[in-house]
Tab-separated table of C-alpha atoms in Angstrom:
chain	number	residue	atom	x	y	z
P	1	MET	CA	0.000	0.000	0.000
P	2	SER	CA	1.337	3.428	-0.904
P	3	GLN	CA	2.026	6.142	1.654
P	4	PRO	CA	-0.612	8.857	2.085
P	5	PRO	CA	0.241	12.333	0.808
P	6	ARG	CA	2.316	14.404	3.230
P	7	PRO	CA	1.188	17.747	4.628
P	8	TRP	CA	2.246	20.870	2.751
P	9	PRO	CA	4.142	23.262	5.061
P	10	ARG	CA	2.898	26.840	4.970
P	11	LEU	CA	5.819	29.150	4.219
P	12	ARG	CA	4.044	32.499	4.364
P	13	ARG	CA	0.600	33.715	5.300
P	14	GLY	CA	-0.783	36.135	2.728
P	15	LEU	CA	-2.605	39.424	3.078
P	16	GLU	CA	-6.176	38.873	4.272
P	17	HIS	CA	-9.187	40.575	2.667
P	18	ASP	CA	-12.266	40.798	4.905
P	19	TYR	CA	-15.638	40.623	3.125
P	20	THR	CA	-17.807	40.504	6.304
P	21	ILE	CA	-19.131	36.924	5.903
P	22	LEU	CA	-15.781	35.551	4.755
P	23	LYS	CA	-12.107	36.370	4.586
P	24	VAL	CA	-9.875	35.517	1.625
P	25	ARG	CA	-6.105	35.221	1.530
P	26	GLU	CA	-3.401	33.616	-0.570
P	27	ASP	CA	-0.760	31.702	1.404
P	28	MET	CA	2.467	30.239	0.054
P	29	TYR	CA	3.068	26.507	0.588
P	30	ALA	CA	5.973	24.165	-0.126
P	31	ASP	CA	5.379	21.001	-2.153
P	32	PRO	CA	6.562	18.230	0.227
P	33	ARG	CA	7.961	16.199	-2.701
P	34	THR	CA	9.934	18.923	-4.488
P	35	GLY	CA	10.143	21.872	-2.108
P	36	HIS	CA	8.798	24.192	-4.831
P	37	GLU	CA	6.601	27.052	-3.655
P	38	HIS	CA	2.920	27.150	-4.641
P	39	PRO	CA	0.326	29.834	-3.859
P	40	ARG	CA	-2.964	28.519	-2.455
P	41	VAL	CA	-6.150	30.511	-1.876
P	42	PHE	CA	-7.917	30.052	1.458
P	43	ILE	CA	-11.475	31.191	2.240
P	44	ASP	CA	-12.066	31.601	5.971
P	45	THR	CA	-15.749	31.447	6.830
P	46	PRO	CA	-17.762	30.473	9.921
P	47	GLU	CA	-19.419	27.097	10.332
P	48	TRP	CA	-22.772	26.735	8.545
P	49	CYS	CA	-25.983	24.877	9.353
P	50	ASN	CA	-28.828	23.482	7.252
P	51	ILE	CA	-32.215	22.401	8.563
P	52	ILE	CA	-34.654	19.911	7.040
P	53	ALA	CA	-37.802	21.192	8.747
P	54	VAL	CA	-40.879	18.953	8.839
P	55	THR	CA	-44.340	19.855	10.152
P	56	PRO	CA	-46.574	17.380	12.056
P	57	GLU	CA	-48.476	16.966	8.748
P	58	ASP	CA	-45.262	15.714	7.064
P	59	GLN	CA	-44.806	18.916	5.071
P	60	LEU	CA	-41.310	20.277	4.390
P	61	VAL	CA	-40.666	23.922	5.219
P	62	LEU	CA	-38.660	25.149	2.217
P	63	ILE	CA	-37.483	28.610	1.259
P	64	ARG	CA	-36.905	30.485	-1.978
P	65	GLN	CA	-34.262	33.151	-2.212
P	66	TYR	CA	-32.157	34.899	-4.809
P	67	ARG	CA	-28.600	33.548	-5.097
P	68	PHE	CA	-26.093	35.992	-6.550
P	69	GLY	CA	-23.603	33.322	-7.648
P	70	ILE	CA	-26.030	31.898	-10.204
P	71	GLN	CA	-28.226	35.022	-10.461
P	72	GLU	CA	-31.374	32.974	-9.980
P	73	THR	CA	-33.895	32.150	-7.297
P	74	THR	CA	-33.383	28.755	-5.657
P	75	LEU	CA	-35.534	26.345	-3.655
P	76	GLU	CA	-33.688	25.288	-0.490
P	77	ILE	CA	-33.983	24.282	3.123
P	78	PRO	CA	-33.430	26.995	5.752
P	79	GLY	CA	-29.882	27.538	6.946
P	80	GLY	CA	-27.197	30.026	7.775
P	81	LEU	CA	-24.095	30.917	9.723
P	82	VAL	CA	-23.163	29.516	13.109
P	83	GLU	CA	-22.156	32.502	15.254
P	84	ARG	CA	-18.778	32.422	17.038
P	85	GLY	CA	-19.156	30.340	20.231
P	86	GLU	CA	-22.633	29.125	19.265
P	87	GLU	CA	-23.458	25.418	19.141
P	88	PRO	CA	-24.547	24.296	15.645
P	89	ALA	CA	-27.877	22.927	16.968
P	90	VAL	CA	-28.674	26.278	18.606
P	91	ALA	CA	-27.802	28.058	15.352
P	92	ALA	CA	-30.023	25.657	13.394
P	93	ALA	CA	-33.078	26.356	15.574
P	94	ARG	CA	-32.351	30.098	15.464
P	95	GLU	CA	-31.916	30.206	11.667
P	96	LEU	CA	-35.083	28.144	11.108
P	97	GLU	CA	-37.146	30.518	13.224
P	98	GLU	CA	-35.565	33.700	11.812
P	99	GLU	CA	-36.027	32.674	8.180
P	100	THR	CA	-39.428	30.974	8.398
P	101	GLY	CA	-41.143	31.665	11.727
P	102	TYR	CA	-41.241	27.896	12.383
P	103	VAL	CA	-40.017	26.457	15.688
P	104	PRO	CA	-38.941	22.790	15.944
P	105	GLY	CA	-40.434	20.384	18.475
P	106	ARG	CA	-37.320	18.220	18.245
P	107	LEU	CA	-33.934	18.628	16.543
P	108	VAL	CA	-31.895	15.643	15.319
P	109	GLU	CA	-28.280	15.997	14.177
P	110	LEU	CA	-27.751	14.346	10.780
P	111	GLY	CA	-24.008	14.980	10.366
P	112	SER	CA	-21.629	17.487	8.871
P	113	VAL	CA	-19.512	17.880	5.748
P	114	HIS	CA	-16.692	20.106	4.517
P	115	PRO	CA	-18.321	22.300	1.817
P	116	ASN	CA	-15.102	22.683	-0.200
P	117	PRO	CA	-11.942	21.409	1.544
P	118	ALA	CA	-9.771	22.611	-1.352
P	119	LEU	CA	-10.437	26.227	-0.342
P	120	GLN	CA	-12.261	26.264	2.998
P	121	GLY	CA	-11.780	24.861	6.495
P	122	ASN	CA	-15.353	25.168	7.761
P	123	ARG	CA	-18.092	22.551	8.092
P	124	CYS	CA	-21.784	22.557	7.197
P	125	HIS	CA	-23.881	20.875	9.920
P	126	SER	CA	-27.206	19.348	8.858
P	127	PHE	CA	-30.178	18.847	11.150
P	128	LEU	CA	-33.643	17.337	10.949
P	129	ALA	CA	-36.227	19.502	12.727
P	130	LEU	CA	-39.378	17.534	13.529
P	131	ASP	CA	-42.861	18.692	14.577
P	132	CYS	CA	-42.203	22.235	13.375
P	133	VAL	CA	-44.944	24.720	14.219
P	134	LYS	CA	-45.376	28.199	12.741
P	135	ARG	CA	-45.135	30.807	15.514
P	136	HIS	CA	-44.747	34.007	13.477
P	137	GLU	CA	-43.816	35.315	10.014
P	138	GLY	CA	-40.059	35.160	10.596
P	139	GLN	CA	-37.491	37.883	11.212
P	140	GLN	CA	-35.240	37.926	8.183
P	141	ASP	CA	-31.802	39.481	8.459
P	142	HIS	CA	-31.089	42.772	6.735
P	143	GLY	CA	-30.382	41.945	3.082
P	144	GLU	CA	-32.499	38.767	3.019
P	145	ASP	CA	-35.628	38.376	0.894
P	146	ILE	CA	-37.022	34.916	1.551
P	147	THR	CA	-40.368	33.326	0.780
P	148	VAL	CA	-41.519	30.221	2.648
P	149	GLU	CA	-43.166	27.266	0.909
P	150	LEU	CA	-44.586	23.991	2.192
P	151	HIS	CA	-44.047	20.852	0.093
P	152	PRO	CA	-45.011	17.235	0.796
P	153	ARG	CA	-41.969	15.436	2.201
P	154	ALA	CA	-42.450	12.614	-0.322
P	155	GLU	CA	-41.667	15.081	-3.158
P	156	VAL	CA	-37.978	15.434	-2.233
P	157	PRO	CA	-36.590	12.913	-4.757
P	158	ARG	CA	-38.624	14.498	-7.574
P	159	LEU	CA	-37.616	18.041	-6.583
P	160	ILE	CA	-33.947	17.046	-6.677
P	161	LEU	CA	-34.054	14.886	-9.804
P	162	GLU	CA	-36.042	17.479	-11.756
P	163	GLY	CA	-33.523	20.170	-10.840
P	164	GLN	CA	-35.839	22.235	-8.660
P	165	ILE	CA	-33.443	21.762	-5.717
P	166	THR	CA	-29.866	22.248	-6.949
P	167	HIS	CA	-27.919	23.558	-3.936
P	168	SER	CA	-25.323	20.858	-3.251
P	169	LEU	CA	-25.360	21.283	0.528
P	170	VAL	CA	-29.153	20.923	0.546
P	171	VAL	CA	-28.871	17.708	-1.486
P	172	VAL	CA	-26.222	16.478	0.979
P	173	ALA	CA	-28.578	17.170	3.922
P	174	PHE	CA	-31.294	15.041	2.310
P	175	PHE	CA	-28.721	12.321	1.570
P	176	LEU	CA	-27.561	12.327	5.206
P	177	GLU	CA	-31.186	12.058	6.317
P	178	ARG	CA	-31.696	9.046	4.052
P	179	LEU	CA	-28.477	7.355	5.248
P	180	ARG	CA	-29.531	7.817	8.898
P	181	ALA	CA	-32.984	6.358	8.171
P	182	GLU	CA	-31.480	3.352	6.360
P	183	ALA	CA	-28.940	2.759	9.152
P	184	ALA	CA	-31.747	2.771	11.729
P	185	ARG	CA	-33.602	-0.068	9.959
């Protein structure tokens, strides 16, 4: 069996550019095989959370919002940033309520993934929120414009396969939910 790749030593930390929700810098690393220097971009961003919210009637609480990267409106599950020092589960319940006005009866951790380990060091934590009840209209953050939609939970495969849900981290959350359900059987 071959040896795993060795770590790349960081030679110099680059100038950091702060864009409020993320910081970007270019560090210089040494190739462990040759010693040659290579620049590598790093995006520093907080942890994220995603929430698959389900009502007692087995309806999914989904949101639509404009995404600047693709310049289109997307259908997604609620989610957002985990504040510094905040537990991901607390952030998940907070983001669900802020974006939708729904409050979970129970929160189940599904797992976490690295969104893009080539450029980022953060994780996206996915949760299943059960018995969600609407308490108010939501309190969106400044700069958010979100609409809330209810969809039958059984529609998830169709929504993904037909390209109505395309956000990769949302698809991962549904995949983690399915893996947990299959493991429990």
